[in-house]
Amino acid sequence: MNLAATLVLAALACLAASWDIRSRTIPNWLNLCILAGGIAMLAIGWSSVDPLSHLIHFGLALAGAMLLFGFRFWGGGDAKFYAATALWFDLGQALAFLVTTALAGGIVVIVTGLVSKALKKPGWQAQIPYGAAIAIGAIVTAVIALQRG
């Protein structure tokens, strides 16, 4: 992934995270833009890895995300956001994206609980803005990929 791809992904991820934090949703049009951006990235050659590797990661991420949605761990927007963002990373980066997202998710859960307690909104933490964790995972993974060249 090059600098241009990293900046585009970071901008889209930040938009999705802020949307999720404010409304606890990520709109379909935004997830579609992220997916289209990943396709464009592959089409113009911003990745030096075989596009099939990116597509396999997307498929696996979509299956895993839909499973989490099915068990009601994630919302539908989170699942689509994770899968669309996964297209930006090849299969060799899948574990880094998963781990950084999971670690960021733990932080988001803790912060959401603390804010809920401070604001005295007991039901507020029931809706975790996991899009923020996905965005952090995507940005960290993209920066790591950029540094590795």
Short mmCIF file of C-alpha atoms in Angstrom, two decimals:
data_model
loop_
_atom_site.label_atom_id
_atom_site.label_comp_id
_atom_site.label_asym_id
_atom_site.label_seq_id
_atom_site.Cartn_x
_atom_site.Cartn_y
_atom_site.Cartn_z
CA MET A 1 0.00 0.00 0.00
CA ASN A 2 1.37 3.43 -0.88
CA LEU A 3 0.96 6.82 0.81
CA ALA A 4 -1.97 7.89 -1.38
CA ALA A 5 -3.91 4.71 -0.61
CA THR A 6 -3.14 5.06 3.10
CA LEU A 7 -4.42 8.65 3.15
CA VAL A 8 -7.60 7.82 1.25
CA LEU A 9 -8.35 4.85 3.49
CA ALA A 10 -7.60 6.88 6.63
CA ALA A 11 -9.98 9.64 5.54
CA LEU A 12 -12.79 7.19 4.77
CA ALA A 13 -12.18 5.26 7.99
CA CYS A 14 -12.27 8.44 10.08
CA LEU A 15 -15.53 9.45 8.44
CA ALA A 16 -17.06 6.05 9.21
CA ALA A 17 -15.80 6.13 12.80
CA SER A 18 -17.15 9.61 13.46
CA TRP A 19 -20.49 8.68 11.91
CA ASP A 20 -20.69 5.57 14.10
CA ILE A 21 -19.75 7.45 17.27
CA ARG A 22 -22.42 10.10 16.63
CA SER A 23 -25.28 7.93 15.41
CA ARG A 24 -24.28 4.31 16.18
CA THR A 25 -24.71 3.53 12.48
CA ILE A 26 -22.50 3.44 9.41
CA PRO A 27 -24.51 4.23 6.27
CA ASN A 28 -24.53 1.84 3.34
CA TRP A 29 -23.43 4.58 0.92
CA LEU A 30 -20.26 5.11 2.97
CA ASN A 31 -19.48 1.38 3.08
CA LEU A 32 -20.04 1.29 -0.68
CA CYS A 33 -17.58 4.18 -1.12
CA ILE A 34 -14.99 2.29 0.94
CA LEU A 35 -15.54 -0.83 -1.14
CA ALA A 36 -15.33 1.16 -4.39
CA GLY A 37 -12.15 2.82 -3.12
CA GLY A 38 -10.61 -0.59 -2.51
CA ILE A 39 -11.55 -1.72 -6.01
CA ALA A 40 -10.10 1.48 -7.47
CA MET A 41 -6.91 1.00 -5.43
CA LEU A 42 -6.48 -2.44 -6.98
CA ALA A 43 -7.41 -1.24 -10.47
CA ILE A 44 -4.82 1.55 -10.53
CA GLY A 45 -2.10 -0.61 -9.05
CA TRP A 46 -1.62 0.98 -5.63
CA SER A 47 -1.00 -2.52 -4.30
CA SER A 48 1.92 -4.59 -5.52
CA VAL A 49 0.24 -7.80 -4.36
CA ASP A 50 -1.97 -9.97 -6.56
CA PRO A 51 -5.56 -8.62 -6.45
CA LEU A 52 -6.79 -12.17 -5.80
CA SER A 53 -5.13 -12.01 -2.36
CA HIS A 54 -7.16 -8.89 -1.58
CA LEU A 55 -10.37 -10.52 -2.84
CA ILE A 56 -9.80 -13.64 -0.73
CA HIS A 57 -9.25 -11.45 2.35
CA PHE A 58 -12.45 -9.57 1.53
CA GLY A 59 -14.42 -12.83 1.25
CA LEU A 60 -13.07 -14.22 4.51
CA ALA A 61 -13.64 -10.91 6.29
CA LEU A 62 -17.20 -10.71 4.97
CA ALA A 63 -17.95 -14.25 6.16
CA GLY A 64 -16.47 -13.59 9.61
CA ALA A 65 -18.15 -10.20 9.95
CA MET A 66 -21.54 -11.60 8.96
CA LEU A 67 -21.07 -14.34 11.55
CA LEU A 68 -20.45 -11.68 14.21
CA PHE A 69 -23.52 -9.82 12.96
CA GLY A 70 -25.57 -13.02 13.09
CA PHE A 71 -24.63 -13.53 16.74
CA ARG A 72 -25.43 -9.84 17.40
CA PHE A 73 -21.89 -8.97 18.44
CA TRP A 74 -21.72 -6.37 15.65
CA GLY A 75 -24.25 -4.28 13.82
CA GLY A 76 -24.75 -4.67 10.10
CA GLY A 77 -22.89 -1.44 9.33
CA ASP A 78 -19.88 -2.63 11.34
CA ALA A 79 -19.84 -5.93 9.47
CA LYS A 80 -20.01 -4.23 6.07
CA PHE A 81 -17.40 -1.67 7.12
CA TYR A 82 -14.95 -4.37 8.24
CA ALA A 83 -15.38 -6.38 5.04
CA ALA A 84 -15.13 -3.34 2.73
CA THR A 85 -12.02 -2.16 4.55
CA ALA A 86 -10.49 -5.65 4.39
CA LEU A 87 -10.41 -5.35 0.59
CA TRP A 88 -7.70 -2.71 1.00
CA PHE A 89 -5.39 -5.31 2.61
CA ASP A 90 -3.97 -8.48 1.11
CA LEU A 91 -4.22 -11.86 2.80
CA GLY A 92 -0.78 -11.42 4.36
CA GLN A 93 -2.09 -8.37 6.24
CA ALA A 94 -5.33 -10.02 7.39
CA LEU A 95 -4.04 -11.05 10.80
CA ALA A 96 -2.60 -7.59 11.51
CA PHE A 97 -5.94 -5.99 10.60
CA LEU A 98 -7.86 -8.47 12.75
CA VAL A 99 -5.58 -8.12 15.79
CA THR A 100 -5.31 -4.32 15.68
CA THR A 101 -9.08 -4.05 15.29
CA ALA A 102 -9.68 -6.43 18.21
CA LEU A 103 -7.25 -4.54 20.46
CA ALA A 104 -8.82 -1.22 19.51
CA GLY A 105 -12.23 -2.80 20.14
CA GLY A 106 -11.28 -3.58 23.72
CA ILE A 107 -10.31 0.05 24.23
CA VAL A 108 -13.53 1.28 22.61
CA VAL A 109 -15.60 -0.98 24.89
CA ILE A 110 -13.83 0.31 28.01
CA VAL A 111 -14.07 3.97 26.97
CA THR A 112 -17.74 3.60 26.03
CA GLY A 113 -18.47 2.06 29.44
CA LEU A 114 -16.62 4.82 31.27
CA VAL A 115 -18.34 7.57 29.30
CA SER A 116 -21.70 5.89 29.87
CA LYS A 117 -21.05 5.82 33.60
CA ALA A 118 -19.82 9.44 33.68
CA LEU A 119 -22.83 10.67 31.72
CA LYS A 120 -25.17 8.51 33.78
CA LYS A 121 -26.64 6.89 30.68
CA PRO A 122 -26.76 3.22 31.69
CA GLY A 123 -28.07 1.87 28.38
CA TRP A 124 -25.66 3.89 26.30
CA GLN A 125 -22.86 1.33 26.47
CA ALA A 126 -25.16 -1.32 25.01
CA GLN A 127 -24.49 0.13 21.58
CA ILE A 128 -20.74 0.04 21.10
CA PRO A 129 -19.48 2.18 18.18
CA TYR A 130 -17.27 -0.64 16.91
CA GLY A 131 -16.73 1.28 13.68
CA ALA A 132 -14.23 3.35 15.64
CA ALA A 133 -12.24 0.20 16.44
CA ILE A 134 -12.37 -0.94 12.82
CA ALA A 135 -11.14 2.48 11.70
CA ILE A 136 -8.24 2.39 14.17
CA GLY A 137 -7.36 -1.15 13.08
CA ALA A 138 -7.43 -0.11 9.43
CA ILE A 139 -5.27 2.98 9.94
CA VAL A 140 -2.70 1.16 12.08
CA THR A 141 -2.52 -1.73 9.59
CA ALA A 142 -2.16 0.69 6.66
CA VAL A 143 0.64 2.58 8.39
CA ILE A 144 2.43 -0.69 9.16
CA ALA A 145 2.04 -1.75 5.50
CA LEU A 146 3.33 1.64 4.35
CA GLN A 147 6.42 1.36 6.55
CA ARG A 148 7.19 -2.13 5.26
CA GLY A 149 6.96 -0.81 1.72
#
